[in-house]
């Protein structure tokens, strides 16, 4: 009614694509009420975002969707690169065994969105409203005033916090007069989703294949992925002068496909699009009470599968921090670390994506001659293979420079230092085989290594109880070599293959503090309750208790 003050919401998320849905689910799982707005009422069309990397799958596990993605998608770890007719380079995304999730799963974006929408519908904290288009955003006081157009008219709401995941063209970013900086690449690629009942090749059906200058598309590059439902994704480089509308016509697409697949192969064209790409980001992802994530905040070329994977990691970083701020357990300044950490991750993605794109689409004759020389040498010489760049695939961000980290005071080996995402490993809990990561996330966790539960002294148990009852509780995972009765409080995990301790360079007495997003916050060779509390304070942006 006229004169009625706008309804107030603690968190409003704009955009029900993979990133916005992931943000809403994560926040709701943490106990927050979330209003999720989208201007459409359907999932996406075509494969679009396709490759979901191991770290994104682990985040989706925490959101309750990981297994559905793995079950429906096509798992692969090996990629092969060809120059003309010859294979010159290959890689394996998961060279070691004993990880729950593979290096990569291919799945059309509309399936991921369906799984996320179903998960969101199952959570009482999410109010998902379709056909709700944000028409205006005005930062106002402690939040933002949002004008929303719907089929039934316009209304206003007050968002204490606004999470913007409205895509690469982000209307909200433009409304606020914010810009992106970076590089736009002058090239075009054709995407074709092709249905083939008979696989294109018997061997390597679940691999990524990339061609430079193939006989069926001379002078350009081609990328091939297998998807669910006998769909194959094929990307053809077209060059900057190509007419995007003309190239999408069947009479242009079908001859390209027949040249690649052969005249006798039966196939059906399911979806086609032409895209250009860019490597850009916003200067900062936090603007007061407005927080940007995913393509709204940063954009990369598709080579390396860094778009959706990076966006999902954005929400993984953001949700727990917003929860702590809303609960009064952390200052608002904690959300500055969201921008700082994810800008650093975006810069790493932009660097790798730009290098890949420059190699794939050289813009000078000198660059092209260098690339072709590298590809020619790579057939025979290992040193040249390291220079071949058909897209460095998405890897998790190691937040090594974060102010939330407590620097090591003890000597450790290996990559699991402060800022690293925790490496998964098999273990046993209550006699059942399982995985380490399933016991972490959504709260602060202390991993304490010991030969057995009964090896802990009374003083250690008192320390663990004190941590569990602290203002910011810390739950303990007691990682032991042999099973036995568990003490009251900690979760007992048996490192039956000794892989947890090996991957973390842990020995009896070692302790690791994990953030709610499963990144290492601190580690020590000997448990010190006061040191743990100081590390928790640092990781939440709170004043650090005096020694």
Short mmCIF file of C-alpha atoms in Angstrom, two decimals:
data_model
loop_
_atom_site.label_atom_id
_atom_site.label_comp_id
_atom_site.label_asym_id
_atom_site.label_seq_id
_atom_site.Cartn_x
_atom_site.Cartn_y
_atom_site.Cartn_z
CA UNK A 1 0.00 0.00 0.00
CA UNK A 2 1.07 3.58 -0.61
CA UNK A 3 3.12 4.95 2.23
CA UNK A 4 3.99 1.50 3.54
CA UNK A 5 7.72 1.31 4.34
CA UNK A 6 9.71 -1.16 2.21
CA UNK A 7 9.90 -4.66 3.61
CA UNK A 8 13.30 -5.29 5.15
CA UNK A 9 15.42 -8.37 4.40
CA UNK A 10 18.76 -9.23 6.04
CA UNK A 11 20.18 -10.72 2.81
CA UNK A 12 18.98 -10.34 -0.77
CA UNK A 13 20.71 -12.26 -3.56
CA UNK A 14 20.14 -11.15 -7.15
CA UNK A 15 20.58 -13.75 -9.90
CA UNK A 16 19.50 -17.41 -9.78
CA UNK A 17 22.29 -18.77 -11.92
CA UNK A 18 24.84 -21.18 -10.44
CA UNK A 19 26.62 -18.49 -8.42
CA UNK A 20 23.53 -16.81 -6.99
CA UNK A 21 21.94 -20.16 -6.14
CA UNK A 22 25.15 -21.35 -4.48
CA UNK A 23 25.28 -18.17 -2.40
CA UNK A 24 21.65 -18.49 -1.29
CA UNK A 25 22.04 -22.19 -0.41
CA UNK A 26 25.23 -21.60 1.56
CA UNK A 27 23.69 -18.74 3.52
CA UNK A 28 20.50 -20.70 4.21
CA UNK A 29 22.46 -23.72 5.41
CA UNK A 30 24.14 -21.38 7.89
CA UNK A 31 20.72 -20.42 9.24
CA UNK A 32 20.08 -17.11 7.47
CA UNK A 33 16.87 -16.01 5.76
CA UNK A 34 17.59 -15.24 2.10
CA UNK A 35 15.47 -13.54 -0.56
CA UNK A 36 16.65 -14.71 -4.02
CA UNK A 37 15.47 -12.71 -7.04
CA UNK A 38 15.75 -13.59 -10.73
CA UNK A 39 14.32 -11.80 -13.76
CA UNK A 40 13.62 -15.08 -15.59
CA UNK A 41 11.71 -18.24 -14.72
CA UNK A 42 13.75 -20.91 -16.52
CA UNK A 43 17.16 -22.50 -16.27
CA UNK A 44 19.77 -21.64 -18.91
CA UNK A 45 19.70 -22.90 -22.50
CA UNK A 46 22.67 -24.75 -24.02
CA UNK A 47 25.75 -26.13 -22.34
CA UNK A 48 27.23 -22.73 -21.40
CA UNK A 49 29.22 -23.35 -18.21
CA UNK A 50 30.38 -26.91 -18.71
CA UNK A 51 33.44 -28.02 -16.72
CA UNK A 52 33.27 -28.26 -12.94
CA UNK A 53 36.64 -28.71 -11.28
CA UNK A 54 37.52 -30.72 -8.21
CA UNK A 55 37.38 -27.79 -5.77
CA UNK A 56 34.00 -26.61 -7.09
CA UNK A 57 32.69 -30.17 -6.74
CA UNK A 58 33.88 -30.21 -3.12
CA UNK A 59 32.01 -26.96 -2.46
CA UNK A 60 28.92 -28.40 -4.15
CA UNK A 61 29.25 -31.42 -1.84
CA UNK A 62 28.97 -29.05 1.09
CA UNK A 63 25.90 -27.49 -0.53
CA UNK A 64 24.24 -30.88 -1.01
CA UNK A 65 24.53 -31.07 -4.82
CA UNK A 66 27.95 -32.57 -5.54
CA UNK A 67 26.89 -36.19 -5.91
CA UNK A 68 24.06 -35.30 -8.31
CA UNK A 69 26.54 -33.45 -10.55
CA UNK A 70 29.00 -36.34 -10.53
CA UNK A 71 26.28 -38.93 -11.17
CA UNK A 72 24.81 -37.06 -14.13
CA UNK A 73 27.99 -35.60 -15.59
CA UNK A 74 30.93 -37.02 -17.49
CA UNK A 75 34.05 -37.50 -15.36
CA UNK A 76 37.46 -36.85 -16.92
CA UNK A 77 41.00 -36.22 -15.81
CA UNK A 78 43.05 -36.38 -19.03
CA UNK A 79 43.38 -33.68 -21.67
CA UNK A 80 45.14 -34.10 -25.03
CA UNK A 81 46.44 -31.39 -27.35
CA UNK A 82 47.05 -31.87 -31.08
CA UNK A 83 48.96 -29.84 -33.67
CA UNK A 84 47.53 -30.63 -37.07
CA UNK A 85 47.43 -34.47 -37.07
CA UNK A 86 49.86 -35.16 -34.20
CA UNK A 87 49.38 -35.30 -30.43
CA UNK A 88 51.96 -33.00 -28.85
CA UNK A 89 50.92 -32.70 -25.21
CA UNK A 90 48.74 -34.35 -22.57
CA UNK A 91 47.99 -33.75 -18.90
CA UNK A 92 46.27 -35.51 -16.01
CA UNK A 93 44.34 -33.34 -13.56
CA UNK A 94 44.47 -35.98 -10.83
CA UNK A 95 47.79 -37.77 -10.89
CA UNK A 96 47.38 -39.33 -7.44
CA UNK A 97 44.70 -41.71 -6.20
CA UNK A 98 42.55 -41.51 -3.08
CA UNK A 99 40.58 -38.34 -3.72
CA UNK A 100 36.80 -38.49 -3.57
CA UNK A 101 36.24 -36.12 -6.47
CA UNK A 102 37.80 -36.27 -9.94
CA UNK A 103 39.78 -33.52 -11.60
CA UNK A 104 36.80 -32.42 -13.70
CA UNK A 105 33.18 -33.26 -14.47
CA UNK A 106 31.44 -32.06 -17.63
CA UNK A 107 27.77 -31.22 -17.26
CA UNK A 108 25.51 -28.83 -19.10
CA UNK A 109 24.81 -25.74 -16.99
CA UNK A 110 21.05 -26.27 -17.06
CA UNK A 111 21.44 -29.53 -15.13
CA UNK A 112 23.56 -27.87 -12.45
CA UNK A 113 20.95 -25.13 -12.15
CA UNK A 114 18.17 -27.71 -11.83
CA UNK A 115 20.02 -29.47 -9.00
CA UNK A 116 20.67 -26.16 -7.24
CA UNK A 117 17.07 -24.99 -7.64
CA UNK A 118 15.83 -28.29 -6.15
CA UNK A 119 18.23 -27.91 -3.23
CA UNK A 120 17.14 -24.30 -2.68
CA UNK A 121 13.49 -25.38 -2.67
CA UNK A 122 14.27 -27.90 0.06
CA UNK A 123 15.65 -25.22 2.40
CA UNK A 124 13.05 -23.26 4.35
CA UNK A 125 15.33 -20.23 4.63
CA UNK A 126 15.24 -19.39 0.89
CA UNK A 127 12.45 -17.35 -0.67
CA UNK A 128 13.09 -17.77 -4.43
CA UNK A 129 11.08 -15.39 -6.57
CA UNK A 130 11.09 -15.74 -10.36
CA UNK A 131 10.18 -12.93 -12.76
CA UNK A 132 11.44 -10.37 -10.26
CA UNK A 133 13.65 -7.91 -12.12
CA UNK A 134 15.72 -5.42 -10.16
CA UNK A 135 14.97 -2.01 -11.68
CA UNK A 136 17.00 0.19 -9.34
CA UNK A 137 19.45 -0.07 -6.46
CA UNK A 138 20.18 2.88 -4.19
CA UNK A 139 22.70 2.43 -1.37
CA UNK A 140 20.94 3.86 1.64
CA UNK A 141 21.98 3.84 5.27
CA UNK A 142 22.89 0.38 6.51
CA UNK A 143 21.98 -1.41 3.30
CA UNK A 144 20.37 -0.65 -0.05
CA UNK A 145 16.93 0.27 -1.30
CA UNK A 146 15.95 -2.07 -4.14
CA UNK A 147 13.15 -1.44 -6.65
CA UNK A 148 11.77 -4.65 -8.17
CA UNK A 149 9.54 -5.06 -11.24
CA UNK A 150 7.23 -8.08 -11.33
CA UNK A 151 4.32 -9.19 -13.57
CA UNK A 152 2.04 -7.81 -10.84
CA UNK A 153 3.71 -4.41 -10.53
CA UNK A 154 6.67 -2.75 -8.85
CA UNK A 155 7.57 -2.87 -5.17
CA UNK A 156 10.44 -1.70 -2.97
CA UNK A 157 12.48 -3.57 -0.41
CA UNK A 158 15.29 -2.75 1.96
CA UNK A 159 18.27 -5.11 1.87
CA UNK A 160 20.64 -5.01 4.81
CA UNK A 161 23.12 -6.81 2.54
CA UNK A 162 22.83 -7.23 -1.23
CA UNK A 163 24.74 -10.05 -2.98
CA UNK A 164 24.93 -9.35 -6.71
CA UNK A 165 25.31 -12.37 -9.00
CA UNK A 166 23.45 -11.06 -12.03
CA UNK A 167 25.99 -12.09 -14.65
CA UNK A 168 28.61 -10.62 -16.94
CA UNK A 169 26.44 -7.73 -18.10
CA UNK A 170 25.36 -7.02 -14.48
CA UNK A 171 22.64 -4.36 -14.62
CA UNK A 172 23.25 -3.61 -10.93
CA UNK A 173 26.94 -2.94 -11.54
CA UNK A 174 25.90 -0.42 -14.20
CA UNK A 175 23.22 1.13 -11.98
CA UNK A 176 25.89 1.87 -9.38
CA UNK A 177 28.25 3.34 -11.98
CA UNK A 178 30.88 0.68 -11.35
CA UNK A 179 33.17 -0.55 -14.08
CA UNK A 180 35.48 -3.42 -14.97
CA UNK A 181 39.07 -3.16 -16.07
CA UNK A 182 40.95 -5.59 -18.27
CA UNK A 183 41.31 -6.86 -21.79
CA UNK A 184 38.80 -7.69 -24.50
CA UNK A 185 40.08 -10.25 -27.01
CA UNK A 186 39.38 -9.67 -30.68
CA UNK A 187 38.33 -13.15 -31.68
CA UNK A 188 35.12 -15.11 -32.01
CA UNK A 189 34.31 -18.74 -31.29
CA UNK A 190 31.38 -20.84 -32.40
CA UNK A 191 29.90 -23.22 -29.79
CA UNK A 192 27.95 -26.20 -31.05
CA UNK A 193 26.22 -28.77 -28.85
CA UNK A 194 25.95 -31.90 -30.99
CA UNK A 195 24.02 -35.08 -30.16
CA UNK A 196 25.81 -38.24 -31.33
CA UNK A 197 24.66 -41.69 -30.30
CA UNK A 198 27.87 -43.21 -31.65
CA UNK A 199 30.95 -41.76 -29.93
CA UNK A 200 33.30 -39.82 -32.12
CA UNK A 201 36.15 -42.06 -31.04
CA UNK A 202 36.19 -45.31 -29.12
CA UNK A 203 39.20 -44.42 -27.02
CA UNK A 204 39.43 -41.30 -24.87
CA UNK A 205 35.67 -40.70 -24.85
CA UNK A 206 35.93 -38.95 -21.49
CA UNK A 207 38.83 -36.66 -22.24
CA UNK A 208 39.32 -33.06 -23.35
CA UNK A 209 40.72 -32.78 -26.88
CA UNK A 210 42.15 -29.58 -28.30
CA UNK A 211 43.47 -29.06 -31.83
CA UNK A 212 45.70 -26.33 -33.20
CA UNK A 213 45.45 -25.94 -36.98
CA UNK A 214 43.61 -29.23 -37.62
CA UNK A 215 43.09 -30.42 -41.23
CA UNK A 216 39.32 -30.07 -40.84
CA UNK A 217 39.55 -26.41 -39.67
CA UNK A 218 42.90 -25.11 -40.99
CA UNK A 219 44.58 -22.12 -39.43
CA UNK A 220 42.28 -22.08 -36.40
CA UNK A 221 41.72 -24.08 -33.20
CA UNK A 222 38.99 -26.51 -32.10
CA UNK A 223 38.00 -27.81 -28.65
CA UNK A 224 35.99 -30.98 -27.98
CA UNK A 225 34.28 -32.10 -24.77
CA UNK A 226 31.84 -34.89 -24.06
CA UNK A 227 28.73 -34.02 -22.02
CA UNK A 228 25.80 -35.90 -20.53
CA UNK A 229 23.03 -37.40 -22.70
CA UNK A 230 25.33 -38.19 -25.69
CA UNK A 231 25.93 -34.48 -26.24
CA UNK A 232 29.33 -33.31 -27.45
CA UNK A 233 30.45 -29.71 -27.08
CA UNK A 234 32.58 -28.43 -29.97
CA UNK A 235 34.14 -24.93 -30.08
CA UNK A 236 35.46 -23.61 -33.41
CA UNK A 237 37.70 -20.55 -33.56
CA UNK A 238 36.33 -18.20 -36.23
CA UNK A 239 38.51 -15.09 -36.16
CA UNK A 240 37.53 -11.52 -35.37
CA UNK A 241 36.14 -10.76 -38.85
CA UNK A 242 33.47 -13.47 -38.66
CA UNK A 243 29.85 -12.31 -38.70
CA UNK A 244 28.28 -13.73 -35.49
CA UNK A 245 24.74 -13.92 -36.84
CA UNK A 246 25.80 -15.46 -40.13
CA UNK A 247 27.99 -18.08 -38.44
CA UNK A 248 25.08 -19.36 -36.31
CA UNK A 249 23.04 -20.32 -39.38
CA UNK A 250 22.75 -24.09 -39.95
CA UNK A 251 24.10 -23.78 -43.49
CA UNK A 252 27.34 -22.41 -41.97
CA UNK A 253 27.54 -24.68 -38.91
CA UNK A 254 26.73 -28.04 -40.48
CA UNK A 255 29.58 -28.02 -43.08
CA UNK A 256 32.09 -27.29 -40.28
CA UNK A 257 30.75 -30.21 -38.26
CA UNK A 258 30.75 -32.59 -41.23
CA UNK A 259 34.35 -31.68 -42.04
CA UNK A 260 35.32 -32.59 -38.48
CA UNK A 261 33.07 -35.60 -37.87
CA UNK A 262 33.13 -37.15 -41.32
CA UNK A 263 30.44 -37.39 -44.00
CA UNK A 264 28.88 -40.61 -42.70
CA UNK A 265 28.50 -39.82 -39.02
CA UNK A 266 24.95 -39.18 -37.84
CA UNK A 267 24.50 -36.22 -35.54
CA UNK A 268 21.93 -33.65 -34.54
CA UNK A 269 22.66 -30.01 -33.81
CA UNK A 270 21.11 -29.18 -30.42
CA UNK A 271 22.31 -25.63 -29.69
CA UNK A 272 24.64 -23.09 -31.24
CA UNK A 273 26.07 -19.76 -30.17
CA UNK A 274 28.91 -17.40 -31.06
CA UNK A 275 30.91 -15.70 -28.34
CA UNK A 276 33.70 -13.25 -27.82
CA UNK A 277 35.57 -13.18 -24.55
CA UNK A 278 37.34 -10.89 -22.17
CA UNK A 279 39.56 -10.98 -19.10
CA UNK A 280 38.37 -8.22 -16.75
CA UNK A 281 37.43 -7.61 -13.14
CA UNK A 282 36.00 -4.95 -10.88
CA UNK A 283 38.53 -3.04 -8.83
CA UNK A 284 36.85 -4.25 -5.62
CA UNK A 285 34.08 -6.78 -5.00
CA UNK A 286 32.68 -5.04 -1.91
CA UNK A 287 30.99 -1.65 -2.14
CA UNK A 288 29.56 -0.93 1.29
CA UNK A 289 26.65 -3.29 1.82
CA UNK A 290 26.70 -4.43 -1.83
CA UNK A 291 28.82 -7.51 -2.61
CA UNK A 292 29.56 -8.73 -6.14
CA UNK A 293 30.28 -12.36 -7.07
CA UNK A 294 30.84 -14.50 -10.16
CA UNK A 295 30.71 -13.00 -13.64
CA UNK A 296 29.26 -9.80 -12.22
CA UNK A 297 32.64 -9.25 -10.51
CA UNK A 298 35.12 -10.86 -12.90
CA UNK A 299 35.16 -12.37 -16.38
CA UNK A 300 37.65 -14.71 -18.02
CA UNK A 301 37.92 -16.43 -21.36
CA UNK A 302 36.46 -19.97 -21.42
CA UNK A 303 39.85 -21.66 -21.84
CA UNK A 304 40.65 -23.23 -18.48
CA UNK A 305 37.14 -23.57 -17.04
CA UNK A 306 37.73 -20.71 -14.62
CA UNK A 307 34.39 -18.90 -14.83
CA UNK A 308 31.75 -20.87 -12.92
CA UNK A 309 34.42 -22.61 -10.83
CA UNK A 310 35.73 -19.26 -9.65
CA UNK A 311 32.22 -17.94 -9.00
CA UNK A 312 31.37 -20.93 -6.82
CA UNK A 313 34.56 -20.32 -4.85
CA UNK A 314 33.49 -16.67 -4.43
CA UNK A 315 30.34 -17.72 -2.61
CA UNK A 316 32.29 -20.29 -0.60
CA UNK A 317 34.44 -17.43 0.67
CA UNK A 318 31.62 -14.96 1.20
CA UNK A 319 28.81 -16.83 2.93
CA UNK A 320 30.44 -17.70 6.25
CA UNK A 321 31.87 -14.20 6.62
CA UNK A 322 28.47 -12.60 6.06
CA UNK A 323 26.96 -15.00 8.60
CA UNK A 324 29.54 -14.04 11.24
CA UNK A 325 28.93 -10.33 10.63
CA UNK A 326 25.15 -10.70 10.81
CA UNK A 327 25.46 -12.72 14.03
CA UNK A 328 27.62 -10.02 15.60
CA UNK A 329 30.60 -12.36 15.89
CA UNK A 330 32.79 -10.35 13.49
CA UNK A 331 33.11 -6.72 12.44
CA UNK A 332 31.85 -5.59 9.04
CA UNK A 333 35.48 -5.15 8.04
CA UNK A 334 35.72 -8.95 7.76
CA UNK A 335 33.91 -8.58 4.44
CA UNK A 336 36.80 -6.49 3.12
CA UNK A 337 38.75 -9.74 3.24
CA UNK A 338 36.19 -11.27 0.87
CA UNK A 339 37.13 -8.69 -1.72
CA UNK A 340 40.84 -8.90 -0.97
CA UNK A 341 41.02 -12.70 -1.13
CA UNK A 342 38.77 -13.14 -4.16
CA UNK A 343 40.39 -10.26 -6.09
CA UNK A 344 43.71 -12.05 -5.62
CA UNK A 345 42.11 -15.29 -6.86
CA UNK A 346 40.57 -13.43 -9.81
CA UNK A 347 43.95 -11.95 -10.73
CA UNK A 348 45.47 -15.44 -10.81
CA UNK A 349 42.63 -16.63 -13.04
CA UNK A 350 42.93 -13.59 -15.29
CA UNK A 351 46.67 -14.09 -15.66
CA UNK A 352 46.31 -17.75 -16.60
CA UNK A 353 43.31 -17.14 -18.83
CA UNK A 354 45.06 -14.28 -20.65
CA UNK A 355 48.17 -16.37 -21.25
CA UNK A 356 46.08 -19.24 -22.60
CA UNK A 357 44.11 -16.95 -24.87
CA UNK A 358 47.24 -15.25 -26.18
CA UNK A 359 48.70 -18.67 -27.04
CA UNK A 360 45.50 -19.97 -28.63
CA UNK A 361 44.70 -16.79 -30.56
CA UNK A 362 48.02 -15.03 -31.36
CA UNK A 363 47.47 -11.51 -32.66
CA UNK A 364 50.73 -11.00 -34.54
CA UNK A 365 52.70 -13.03 -37.03
CA UNK A 366 55.65 -13.17 -34.64
CA UNK A 367 53.43 -14.60 -31.86
CA UNK A 368 51.92 -17.11 -34.26
CA UNK A 369 55.35 -18.20 -35.53
CA UNK A 370 56.53 -18.69 -31.93
CA UNK A 371 53.44 -20.70 -31.03
CA UNK A 372 53.72 -22.94 -34.08
CA UNK A 373 57.42 -23.49 -33.39
CA UNK A 374 56.57 -24.56 -29.82
CA UNK A 375 53.90 -26.94 -31.10
CA UNK A 376 56.25 -28.42 -33.68
CA UNK A 377 59.01 -28.99 -31.11
CA UNK A 378 56.58 -30.46 -28.58
CA UNK A 379 56.14 -33.58 -30.68
CA UNK A 380 59.66 -34.71 -29.76
CA UNK A 381 60.99 -32.51 -26.95
CA UNK A 382 59.62 -32.46 -23.38
CA UNK A 383 60.87 -28.91 -22.68
CA UNK A 384 58.57 -27.54 -25.39
CA UNK A 385 55.53 -29.42 -24.05
CA UNK A 386 55.67 -27.31 -20.90
CA UNK A 387 55.15 -24.22 -23.11
CA UNK A 388 52.06 -25.57 -24.85
CA UNK A 389 49.04 -23.70 -23.48
CA UNK A 390 45.61 -24.83 -24.62
CA UNK A 391 44.07 -23.62 -21.35
CA UNK A 392 45.59 -24.10 -17.89
CA UNK A 393 42.68 -25.77 -16.11
CA UNK A 394 41.01 -24.33 -13.03
CA UNK A 395 42.79 -24.93 -9.73
CA UNK A 396 41.69 -23.86 -6.23
CA UNK A 397 42.87 -20.52 -4.90
CA UNK A 398 45.59 -20.65 -2.26
CA UNK A 399 44.99 -17.51 -0.20
CA UNK A 400 48.61 -17.20 0.83
CA UNK A 401 48.67 -13.44 1.33
CA UNK A 402 45.47 -13.19 3.35
CA UNK A 403 45.50 -11.13 6.57
CA UNK A 404 43.21 -13.81 8.05
CA UNK A 405 46.08 -16.33 8.07
CA UNK A 406 48.20 -16.96 11.14
CA UNK A 407 51.75 -17.37 9.80
CA UNK A 408 53.57 -20.61 10.61
CA UNK A 409 55.68 -20.53 13.75
CA UNK A 410 56.75 -24.17 13.30
CA UNK A 411 58.35 -26.01 10.38
CA UNK A 412 56.05 -27.93 8.02
CA UNK A 413 56.57 -29.38 4.55
CA UNK A 414 54.08 -29.49 1.71
CA UNK A 415 51.43 -27.17 0.29
CA UNK A 416 48.92 -27.22 3.18
CA UNK A 417 50.06 -23.95 4.71
CA UNK A 418 47.80 -21.14 5.95
CA UNK A 419 45.48 -20.06 3.13
CA UNK A 420 45.45 -23.43 1.35
CA UNK A 421 42.20 -25.31 0.72
CA UNK A 422 42.32 -28.54 2.69
CA UNK A 423 43.34 -31.61 0.69
CA UNK A 424 40.84 -34.45 0.89
CA UNK A 425 41.84 -37.97 1.93
CA UNK A 426 40.13 -41.24 2.88
CA UNK A 427 39.50 -42.14 6.52
CA UNK A 428 37.12 -44.10 8.73
CA UNK A 429 34.48 -42.79 11.10
CA UNK A 430 32.55 -45.15 13.39
CA UNK A 431 33.79 -48.10 11.34
CA UNK A 432 32.61 -46.65 8.01
CA UNK A 433 34.86 -45.58 5.13
CA UNK A 434 34.54 -41.91 4.30
CA UNK A 435 36.36 -38.70 3.37
CA UNK A 436 37.99 -35.97 5.39
CA UNK A 437 36.24 -33.00 3.77
CA UNK A 438 32.80 -34.31 4.68
CA UNK A 439 33.66 -33.62 8.33
CA UNK A 440 34.74 -30.02 7.74
CA UNK A 441 33.07 -26.81 6.59
CA UNK A 442 30.39 -24.42 7.92
CA UNK A 443 32.24 -23.90 11.23
CA UNK A 444 35.73 -23.56 12.63
CA UNK A 445 37.34 -26.96 13.02
CA UNK A 446 40.52 -28.00 14.80
CA UNK A 447 42.21 -31.14 13.49
CA UNK A 448 44.34 -32.69 16.23
CA UNK A 449 46.58 -35.66 15.43
CA UNK A 450 47.23 -38.36 18.05
CA UNK A 451 48.13 -42.07 18.09
CA UNK A 452 44.81 -42.87 19.79
CA UNK A 453 42.05 -41.19 21.76
CA UNK A 454 43.27 -42.56 25.07
CA UNK A 455 46.69 -40.97 24.50
CA UNK A 456 45.22 -37.54 25.23
CA UNK A 457 45.86 -36.18 28.70
CA UNK A 458 43.30 -34.52 30.92
CA UNK A 459 44.81 -31.09 30.16
CA UNK A 460 44.38 -31.55 26.42
CA UNK A 461 40.76 -32.64 26.83
CA UNK A 462 40.08 -29.57 29.00
CA UNK A 463 41.60 -27.37 26.29
CA UNK A 464 39.36 -28.95 23.63
CA UNK A 465 36.26 -28.45 25.79
CA UNK A 466 37.22 -24.82 26.30
CA UNK A 467 37.54 -24.31 22.54
CA UNK A 468 34.16 -25.95 21.94
CA UNK A 469 32.46 -23.55 24.39
CA UNK A 470 34.27 -20.38 23.24
CA UNK A 471 32.38 -17.33 21.91
CA UNK A 472 33.24 -18.61 18.44
CA UNK A 473 33.10 -22.38 18.96
CA UNK A 474 35.81 -24.61 17.54
CA UNK A 475 34.88 -28.25 16.95
CA UNK A 476 37.68 -30.82 17.16
CA UNK A 477 38.38 -33.64 14.72
CA UNK A 478 40.66 -36.09 16.51
CA UNK A 479 42.67 -37.87 13.80
CA UNK A 480 44.15 -41.11 15.15
CA UNK A 481 46.03 -44.12 13.86
CA UNK A 482 43.80 -46.73 15.47
CA UNK A 483 40.13 -46.89 16.34
CA UNK A 484 38.80 -46.94 19.87
CA UNK A 485 36.33 -45.21 22.18
CA UNK A 486 35.92 -41.51 21.35
CA UNK A 487 36.16 -38.89 24.10
CA UNK A 488 33.09 -36.75 24.73
CA UNK A 489 33.01 -33.83 22.29
CA UNK A 490 35.58 -34.43 19.52
CA UNK A 491 34.77 -36.42 16.38
CA UNK A 492 37.08 -39.43 16.13
CA UNK A 493 38.52 -40.13 12.65
CA UNK A 494 40.84 -43.05 11.85
CA UNK A 495 43.60 -42.29 9.35
CA UNK A 496 43.77 -45.92 8.24
CA UNK A 497 45.86 -45.25 5.13
CA UNK A 498 48.01 -42.58 6.79
CA UNK A 499 47.17 -40.26 3.90
CA UNK A 500 45.67 -37.48 6.01
CA UNK A 501 48.84 -37.12 8.07
CA UNK A 502 51.03 -37.52 4.98
CA UNK A 503 49.23 -34.84 2.95
CA UNK A 504 49.28 -32.44 5.89
CA UNK A 505 52.81 -33.33 7.07
CA UNK A 506 51.27 -34.04 10.47
CA UNK A 507 52.64 -36.11 13.33
CA UNK A 508 51.33 -36.82 16.83
CA UNK A 509 50.55 -33.52 18.49
CA UNK A 510 50.18 -31.51 15.27
CA UNK A 511 47.09 -29.29 15.03
CA UNK A 512 45.41 -27.58 12.09
CA UNK A 513 42.76 -24.85 12.38
CA UNK A 514 40.30 -24.79 9.44
CA UNK A 515 38.02 -21.94 8.43
CA UNK A 516 34.34 -22.63 7.65
CA UNK A 517 35.26 -22.62 3.94
CA UNK A 518 37.75 -25.48 4.52
CA UNK A 519 40.85 -23.29 4.06
CA UNK A 520 43.70 -23.67 6.55
CA UNK A 521 43.81 -20.73 8.97
CA UNK A 522 46.75 -21.86 11.12
CA UNK A 523 48.81 -24.91 12.11
CA UNK A 524 51.10 -25.87 14.95
CA UNK A 525 53.26 -28.79 16.03
CA UNK A 526 51.83 -28.61 19.56
CA UNK A 527 48.33 -27.70 20.70
CA UNK A 528 48.05 -24.38 22.51
CA UNK A 529 44.49 -23.31 23.31
CA UNK A 530 45.38 -19.63 23.59
CA UNK A 531 47.10 -19.74 20.18
CA UNK A 532 44.00 -21.32 18.65
CA UNK A 533 41.78 -18.56 20.05
CA UNK A 534 44.15 -15.90 18.70
CA UNK A 535 44.07 -17.57 15.28
CA UNK A 536 40.26 -17.68 15.32
CA UNK A 537 40.17 -13.98 16.20
CA UNK A 538 42.54 -13.17 13.33
CA UNK A 539 40.52 -15.32 10.91
CA UNK A 540 37.32 -13.44 11.80
CA UNK A 541 38.77 -9.95 11.78
CA UNK A 542 38.35 -9.56 15.55
CA UNK A 543 40.88 -8.02 17.94
CA UNK A 544 43.56 -10.59 18.73
CA UNK A 545 43.71 -11.44 22.45
CA UNK A 546 46.89 -10.39 24.18
CA UNK A 547 49.41 -13.07 25.09
#
